[in-house]
Short mmCIF file of N, CA and C in Angstrom, two decimals:
data_model
loop_
_atom_site.label_atom_id
_atom_site.label_comp_id
_atom_site.label_asym_id
_atom_site.label_seq_id
_atom_site.Cartn_x
_atom_site.Cartn_y
_atom_site.Cartn_z
N MET P 1 -3.48 38.40 8.32
CA MET P 1 -2.16 38.00 8.75
C MET P 1 -2.23 36.83 9.74
N LYS P 2 -3.18 36.91 10.69
CA LYS P 2 -3.32 35.84 11.67
C LYS P 2 -3.71 34.53 11.00
N LYS P 3 -4.58 34.61 10.00
CA LYS P 3 -5.02 33.40 9.30
C LYS P 3 -3.85 32.74 8.59
N THR P 4 -3.00 33.52 8.01
CA THR P 4 -1.83 32.98 7.30
C THR P 4 -0.89 32.28 8.29
N ILE P 5 -0.66 32.90 9.42
CA ILE P 5 0.22 32.30 10.44
C ILE P 5 -0.40 31.01 10.96
N LEU P 6 -1.70 31.02 11.22
CA LEU P 6 -2.38 29.81 11.69
C LEU P 6 -2.30 28.69 10.66
N ARG P 7 -2.44 29.03 9.40
CA ARG P 7 -2.34 28.01 8.35
C ARG P 7 -0.94 27.41 8.28
N VAL P 8 0.06 28.24 8.41
CA VAL P 8 1.45 27.76 8.38
C VAL P 8 1.71 26.85 9.57
N VAL P 9 1.25 27.26 10.74
CA VAL P 9 1.45 26.45 11.95
C VAL P 9 0.70 25.12 11.81
N ALA P 10 -0.53 25.17 11.31
CA ALA P 10 -1.32 23.95 11.12
C ALA P 10 -0.64 23.02 10.12
N LEU P 11 -0.11 23.56 9.06
CA LEU P 11 0.59 22.76 8.06
C LEU P 11 1.86 22.13 8.65
N ALA P 12 2.57 22.89 9.45
CA ALA P 12 3.78 22.36 10.09
C ALA P 12 3.43 21.23 11.06
N LEU P 13 2.37 21.41 11.84
CA LEU P 13 1.94 20.35 12.75
C LEU P 13 1.51 19.11 11.99
N LEU P 14 0.81 19.29 10.90
CA LEU P 14 0.39 18.16 10.08
C LEU P 14 1.60 17.41 9.54
N ALA P 15 2.61 18.14 9.09
CA ALA P 15 3.83 17.50 8.57
C ALA P 15 4.53 16.69 9.67
N VAL P 16 4.60 17.24 10.88
CA VAL P 16 5.23 16.53 11.99
C VAL P 16 4.46 15.26 12.33
N MET P 17 3.13 15.35 12.37
CA MET P 17 2.32 14.18 12.68
C MET P 17 2.45 13.10 11.61
N MET P 18 2.51 13.49 10.35
CA MET P 18 2.66 12.51 9.27
C MET P 18 4.02 11.82 9.35
N CYS P 19 5.06 12.58 9.64
CA CYS P 19 6.39 11.98 9.78
C CYS P 19 6.41 10.99 10.95
N THR P 20 5.79 11.35 12.03
CA THR P 20 5.71 10.46 13.19
C THR P 20 4.97 9.19 12.84
N ALA P 21 3.87 9.32 12.12
CA ALA P 21 3.09 8.15 11.73
C ALA P 21 3.89 7.25 10.80
N LEU P 22 4.63 7.82 9.89
CA LEU P 22 5.42 7.02 8.96
C LEU P 22 6.55 6.29 9.68
N VAL P 23 7.15 6.93 10.66
CA VAL P 23 8.23 6.29 11.42
C VAL P 23 7.66 5.17 12.28
N ALA P 24 6.48 5.37 12.83
CA ALA P 24 5.87 4.36 13.68
C ALA P 24 5.42 3.14 12.88
N CYS P 25 5.11 3.34 11.62
CA CYS P 25 4.68 2.22 10.78
C CYS P 25 5.90 1.42 10.36
N GLY P 26 5.65 0.36 9.69
CA GLY P 26 6.74 -0.44 9.19
C GLY P 26 6.96 -1.65 10.07
N GLY P 27 7.76 -2.51 9.57
CA GLY P 27 7.95 -3.77 10.25
C GLY P 27 9.32 -3.90 10.84
N PRO P 28 9.80 -5.12 10.85
CA PRO P 28 11.12 -5.40 11.42
C PRO P 28 12.22 -4.70 10.63
N ASN P 29 13.38 -4.66 11.21
CA ASN P 29 14.53 -4.07 10.55
C ASN P 29 14.80 -4.78 9.23
N LYS P 30 15.17 -4.02 8.23
CA LYS P 30 15.42 -4.59 6.90
C LYS P 30 16.72 -5.39 6.85
N ASP P 31 17.56 -5.23 7.85
CA ASP P 31 18.81 -5.98 7.97
C ASP P 31 18.58 -7.13 8.96
N PRO P 32 18.66 -8.39 8.51
CA PRO P 32 18.39 -9.51 9.41
C PRO P 32 19.26 -9.53 10.66
N GLU P 33 20.51 -9.13 10.54
CA GLU P 33 21.42 -9.12 11.69
C GLU P 33 20.97 -8.10 12.74
N LYS P 34 20.52 -6.93 12.27
CA LYS P 34 20.07 -5.89 13.20
C LYS P 34 18.75 -6.30 13.85
N ALA P 35 17.87 -6.95 13.10
CA ALA P 35 16.61 -7.44 13.67
C ALA P 35 16.90 -8.49 14.73
N LYS P 36 17.84 -9.38 14.44
CA LYS P 36 18.23 -10.41 15.40
C LYS P 36 18.74 -9.78 16.69
N GLU P 37 19.61 -8.80 16.55
CA GLU P 37 20.19 -8.14 17.71
C GLU P 37 19.10 -7.44 18.54
N ALA P 38 18.17 -6.76 17.88
CA ALA P 38 17.11 -6.06 18.59
C ALA P 38 16.22 -7.04 19.36
N LEU P 39 15.92 -8.16 18.74
CA LEU P 39 15.07 -9.16 19.39
C LEU P 39 15.79 -9.82 20.57
N GLU P 40 17.07 -10.12 20.40
CA GLU P 40 17.83 -10.70 21.50
C GLU P 40 17.90 -9.73 22.68
N ASP P 41 18.07 -8.44 22.38
CA ASP P 41 18.11 -7.43 23.44
C ASP P 41 16.77 -7.36 24.18
N ALA P 42 15.67 -7.69 23.48
CA ALA P 42 14.34 -7.66 24.08
C ALA P 42 13.98 -8.98 24.78
N GLY P 43 14.92 -9.94 24.80
CA GLY P 43 14.71 -11.18 25.54
C GLY P 43 14.15 -12.34 24.72
N TYR P 44 14.20 -12.26 23.41
CA TYR P 44 13.70 -13.33 22.55
C TYR P 44 14.78 -14.36 22.29
N THR P 45 14.37 -15.59 22.05
CA THR P 45 15.26 -16.62 21.54
C THR P 45 15.16 -16.52 20.02
N VAL P 46 16.29 -16.31 19.35
CA VAL P 46 16.28 -16.00 17.92
C VAL P 46 17.07 -17.03 17.13
N ILE P 47 16.49 -17.44 16.00
CA ILE P 47 17.17 -18.31 15.05
C ILE P 47 17.23 -17.57 13.72
N LEU P 48 18.45 -17.31 13.26
CA LEU P 48 18.66 -16.63 11.98
C LEU P 48 19.34 -17.58 11.03
N ASN P 49 18.72 -17.81 9.87
CA ASN P 49 19.33 -18.63 8.82
C ASN P 49 19.61 -17.70 7.65
N ASP P 50 20.88 -17.39 7.46
CA ASP P 50 21.26 -16.51 6.35
C ASP P 50 21.93 -17.26 5.21
N GLY P 51 21.69 -18.56 5.17
CA GLY P 51 22.17 -19.36 4.04
C GLY P 51 23.57 -19.90 4.20
N GLY P 52 24.20 -19.72 5.33
CA GLY P 52 25.55 -20.23 5.53
C GLY P 52 25.60 -21.75 5.54
N LEU P 53 26.67 -22.32 5.05
CA LEU P 53 26.90 -23.76 4.97
C LEU P 53 25.69 -24.50 4.41
N LEU P 54 25.07 -25.35 5.19
CA LEU P 54 23.93 -26.13 4.71
C LEU P 54 22.61 -25.38 4.86
N GLY P 55 22.63 -24.21 5.48
CA GLY P 55 21.42 -23.44 5.72
C GLY P 55 20.70 -23.03 4.45
N SER P 56 21.43 -22.90 3.35
CA SER P 56 20.79 -22.47 2.10
C SER P 56 19.76 -23.48 1.61
N MET P 57 19.92 -24.75 1.98
CA MET P 57 18.94 -25.76 1.57
C MET P 57 17.64 -25.61 2.36
N ALA P 58 17.71 -25.00 3.53
CA ALA P 58 16.52 -24.85 4.38
C ALA P 58 15.77 -23.55 4.09
N LEU P 59 16.31 -22.71 3.21
CA LEU P 59 15.64 -21.46 2.88
C LEU P 59 14.51 -21.68 1.88
N PRO P 60 13.42 -20.95 2.01
CA PRO P 60 12.36 -21.03 1.00
C PRO P 60 12.88 -20.54 -0.35
N GLU P 61 12.20 -20.93 -1.39
CA GLU P 61 12.64 -20.55 -2.74
C GLU P 61 12.64 -19.02 -2.89
N GLY P 62 13.75 -18.49 -3.36
CA GLY P 62 13.88 -17.06 -3.58
C GLY P 62 14.25 -16.25 -2.34
N ALA P 63 14.45 -16.91 -1.21
CA ALA P 63 14.78 -16.20 0.04
C ALA P 63 16.28 -16.14 0.24
N GLU P 64 16.72 -15.06 0.86
CA GLU P 64 18.14 -14.95 1.19
C GLU P 64 18.38 -15.13 2.69
N ALA P 65 17.32 -15.01 3.51
CA ALA P 65 17.46 -15.24 4.95
C ALA P 65 16.08 -15.42 5.58
N THR P 66 16.07 -16.14 6.70
CA THR P 66 14.86 -16.27 7.51
C THR P 66 15.23 -15.99 8.95
N LEU P 67 14.29 -15.45 9.69
CA LEU P 67 14.49 -15.16 11.10
C LEU P 67 13.24 -15.60 11.85
N SER P 68 13.44 -16.35 12.91
CA SER P 68 12.34 -16.78 13.78
C SER P 68 12.73 -16.41 15.20
N ALA P 69 11.78 -15.84 15.94
CA ALA P 69 12.07 -15.44 17.32
C ALA P 69 10.85 -15.72 18.19
N PHE P 70 11.12 -16.18 19.41
CA PHE P 70 10.07 -16.54 20.35
C PHE P 70 10.41 -16.00 21.73
N LYS P 71 9.38 -15.56 22.43
CA LYS P 71 9.54 -15.09 23.81
C LYS P 71 8.38 -15.67 24.60
N GLY P 72 8.66 -16.71 25.35
CA GLY P 72 7.60 -17.39 26.09
C GLY P 72 6.58 -17.98 25.13
N ASP P 73 5.35 -18.07 25.58
CA ASP P 73 4.28 -18.58 24.73
C ASP P 73 3.45 -17.47 24.12
N ASP P 74 3.78 -16.21 24.45
CA ASP P 74 2.94 -15.09 24.06
C ASP P 74 3.41 -14.34 22.82
N GLU P 75 4.70 -14.26 22.61
CA GLU P 75 5.23 -13.41 21.53
C GLU P 75 6.08 -14.22 20.56
N PHE P 76 5.90 -13.96 19.27
CA PHE P 76 6.73 -14.59 18.24
C PHE P 76 6.72 -13.74 16.99
N ILE P 77 7.74 -13.95 16.16
CA ILE P 77 7.79 -13.33 14.85
C ILE P 77 8.59 -14.23 13.93
N MET P 78 8.16 -14.29 12.68
CA MET P 78 8.88 -15.00 11.63
C MET P 78 9.01 -14.04 10.46
N VAL P 79 10.24 -13.87 9.97
CA VAL P 79 10.51 -12.95 8.86
C VAL P 79 11.26 -13.71 7.79
N VAL P 80 10.82 -13.52 6.55
CA VAL P 80 11.55 -14.09 5.41
C VAL P 80 12.01 -12.91 4.56
N TYR P 81 13.31 -12.82 4.36
CA TYR P 81 13.92 -11.77 3.54
C TYR P 81 14.16 -12.36 2.14
N TYR P 82 13.53 -11.78 1.13
CA TYR P 82 13.61 -12.30 -0.23
C TYR P 82 14.66 -11.56 -1.05
N GLU P 83 15.13 -12.26 -2.08
CA GLU P 83 16.13 -11.70 -2.98
C GLU P 83 15.53 -10.60 -3.85
N ASP P 84 14.29 -10.78 -4.27
CA ASP P 84 13.64 -9.78 -5.11
C ASP P 84 12.12 -9.80 -4.87
N THR P 85 11.44 -8.81 -5.42
CA THR P 85 10.00 -8.69 -5.18
C THR P 85 9.19 -9.75 -5.91
N ASP P 86 9.72 -10.31 -6.98
CA ASP P 86 8.99 -11.39 -7.67
C ASP P 86 8.85 -12.61 -6.77
N ALA P 87 9.92 -12.98 -6.09
CA ALA P 87 9.87 -14.12 -5.17
C ALA P 87 8.92 -13.81 -4.01
N LEU P 88 8.93 -12.57 -3.55
CA LEU P 88 8.04 -12.16 -2.48
C LEU P 88 6.58 -12.30 -2.91
N LYS P 89 6.26 -11.83 -4.10
CA LYS P 89 4.89 -11.91 -4.60
C LYS P 89 4.42 -13.37 -4.71
N ASP P 90 5.32 -14.25 -5.11
CA ASP P 90 4.97 -15.67 -5.23
C ASP P 90 4.66 -16.29 -3.86
N ALA P 91 5.29 -15.81 -2.81
CA ALA P 91 5.13 -16.39 -1.48
C ALA P 91 4.02 -15.71 -0.65
N TRP P 92 3.52 -14.58 -1.10
CA TRP P 92 2.60 -13.78 -0.31
C TRP P 92 1.30 -14.53 0.03
N GLU P 93 0.73 -15.23 -0.91
CA GLU P 93 -0.53 -15.93 -0.67
C GLU P 93 -0.37 -17.01 0.41
N ASP P 94 0.72 -17.76 0.34
CA ASP P 94 0.98 -18.78 1.36
C ASP P 94 1.16 -18.15 2.74
N ALA P 95 1.81 -17.01 2.79
CA ALA P 95 2.02 -16.33 4.07
C ALA P 95 0.68 -15.90 4.69
N GLN P 96 -0.22 -15.42 3.86
CA GLN P 96 -1.53 -15.01 4.37
C GLN P 96 -2.30 -16.21 4.92
N GLU P 97 -2.18 -17.36 4.27
CA GLU P 97 -2.84 -18.57 4.78
C GLU P 97 -2.24 -19.00 6.11
N ASP P 98 -0.92 -18.90 6.23
CA ASP P 98 -0.26 -19.23 7.50
C ASP P 98 -0.73 -18.30 8.61
N ALA P 99 -0.89 -17.03 8.29
CA ALA P 99 -1.33 -16.05 9.29
C ALA P 99 -2.73 -16.38 9.80
N LYS P 100 -3.59 -16.85 8.92
CA LYS P 100 -4.95 -17.21 9.33
C LYS P 100 -4.93 -18.33 10.37
N GLU P 101 -4.01 -19.26 10.21
CA GLU P 101 -3.87 -20.35 11.19
C GLU P 101 -3.42 -19.80 12.55
N PHE P 102 -2.49 -18.85 12.54
CA PHE P 102 -2.01 -18.27 13.79
C PHE P 102 -3.08 -17.42 14.47
N GLU P 103 -4.00 -16.85 13.70
CA GLU P 103 -5.06 -16.02 14.28
C GLU P 103 -5.96 -16.82 15.21
N GLU P 104 -6.00 -18.13 15.02
CA GLU P 104 -6.80 -18.97 15.91
C GLU P 104 -6.19 -19.04 17.31
N GLU P 105 -4.87 -18.94 17.41
CA GLU P 105 -4.18 -19.02 18.69
C GLU P 105 -3.90 -17.66 19.32
N TYR P 106 -3.60 -16.68 18.49
CA TYR P 106 -3.21 -15.36 18.97
C TYR P 106 -4.20 -14.32 18.47
N GLU P 107 -4.44 -13.29 19.31
CA GLU P 107 -5.40 -12.26 18.95
C GLU P 107 -4.79 -11.16 18.09
N ASP P 108 -3.54 -10.87 18.30
CA ASP P 108 -2.93 -9.69 17.68
C ASP P 108 -1.88 -10.06 16.63
N ILE P 109 -2.26 -10.86 15.67
CA ILE P 109 -1.34 -11.29 14.62
C ILE P 109 -1.23 -10.23 13.52
N VAL P 110 -0.01 -10.01 13.08
CA VAL P 110 0.27 -9.10 11.98
C VAL P 110 0.91 -9.93 10.87
N CYS P 111 0.42 -9.76 9.66
CA CYS P 111 1.02 -10.40 8.48
C CYS P 111 1.12 -9.34 7.40
N LYS P 112 2.35 -8.94 7.09
CA LYS P 112 2.54 -7.87 6.11
C LYS P 112 3.77 -8.13 5.27
N LYS P 113 3.81 -7.43 4.16
CA LYS P 113 5.02 -7.42 3.35
C LYS P 113 5.54 -5.99 3.34
N SER P 114 6.84 -5.87 3.39
CA SER P 114 7.48 -4.56 3.43
C SER P 114 8.80 -4.66 2.69
N GLY P 115 8.94 -3.89 1.65
CA GLY P 115 10.15 -3.98 0.85
C GLY P 115 10.29 -5.36 0.25
N LYS P 116 11.36 -6.07 0.62
CA LYS P 116 11.58 -7.43 0.13
C LYS P 116 11.47 -8.45 1.26
N MET P 117 10.58 -8.18 2.22
CA MET P 117 10.39 -9.14 3.31
C MET P 117 8.91 -9.33 3.61
N ILE P 118 8.61 -10.52 4.11
CA ILE P 118 7.27 -10.83 4.61
C ILE P 118 7.45 -11.21 6.07
N TYR P 119 6.59 -10.66 6.94
CA TYR P 119 6.69 -11.02 8.35
C TYR P 119 5.31 -11.36 8.90
N ILE P 120 5.33 -12.33 9.81
CA ILE P 120 4.14 -12.77 10.53
C ILE P 120 4.53 -12.82 12.00
N GLY P 121 3.71 -12.21 12.85
CA GLY P 121 4.02 -12.26 14.26
C GLY P 121 3.05 -11.44 15.08
N THR P 122 3.29 -11.41 16.36
CA THR P 122 2.46 -10.59 17.24
C THR P 122 2.89 -9.13 17.12
N LYS P 123 1.99 -8.24 17.41
CA LYS P 123 2.28 -6.81 17.27
C LYS P 123 3.50 -6.40 18.10
N GLN P 124 3.61 -6.92 19.31
CA GLN P 124 4.73 -6.56 20.17
C GLN P 124 6.05 -7.07 19.60
N ALA P 125 6.05 -8.27 19.06
CA ALA P 125 7.28 -8.82 18.47
C ALA P 125 7.72 -8.01 17.26
N VAL P 126 6.77 -7.54 16.47
CA VAL P 126 7.10 -6.70 15.32
C VAL P 126 7.76 -5.40 15.81
N LYS P 127 7.22 -4.81 16.85
CA LYS P 127 7.81 -3.59 17.41
C LYS P 127 9.21 -3.86 17.94
N ASP P 128 9.39 -5.00 18.60
CA ASP P 128 10.68 -5.33 19.19
C ASP P 128 11.75 -5.62 18.14
N ALA P 129 11.36 -5.95 16.92
CA ALA P 129 12.31 -6.33 15.86
C ALA P 129 12.86 -5.12 15.10
N LYS P 130 12.49 -3.93 15.50
CA LYS P 130 12.94 -2.72 14.76
C LYS P 130 14.36 -2.36 15.10
#
C-alpha cells in the first residue's frame, strides 16, 4: 500500500515539474502587441512594424510583423512573426547565420523558432518579452 501511494505522489510531482518546465520554456509572446507591451514595461525601447501604411514594404518576405527592442547596450531582441511555417522555414538558415554574428558580441544569445516566429536576442530579453 505504501509503495502505491509513493508511486502516485512521485508521478504527481513529476507531472508538476514537467508542467513548470514547459511553461518556463518558450519564447516571446505570440502576439506582437503583447510582446511590445511587456518589453516596454521592462524598460526597452521597442519598434513594432505590423505592416501598416508603408511598413509592409519593410517586412521580410512572408512576414506579417517584426519587433525589435533594445535596453542599453546589454539587452536586445528581434522577432519576426511569419504568415505560415513555409516562410519561416525559408528564413531559418539566414536567422542562424545572423545569430552567429551576434555571438561574437554577446555571450548569451538565443536563436530559436517557435510556432510561426523566429527570435534572436539575449536570454533576459527573451524572458522579458513574454
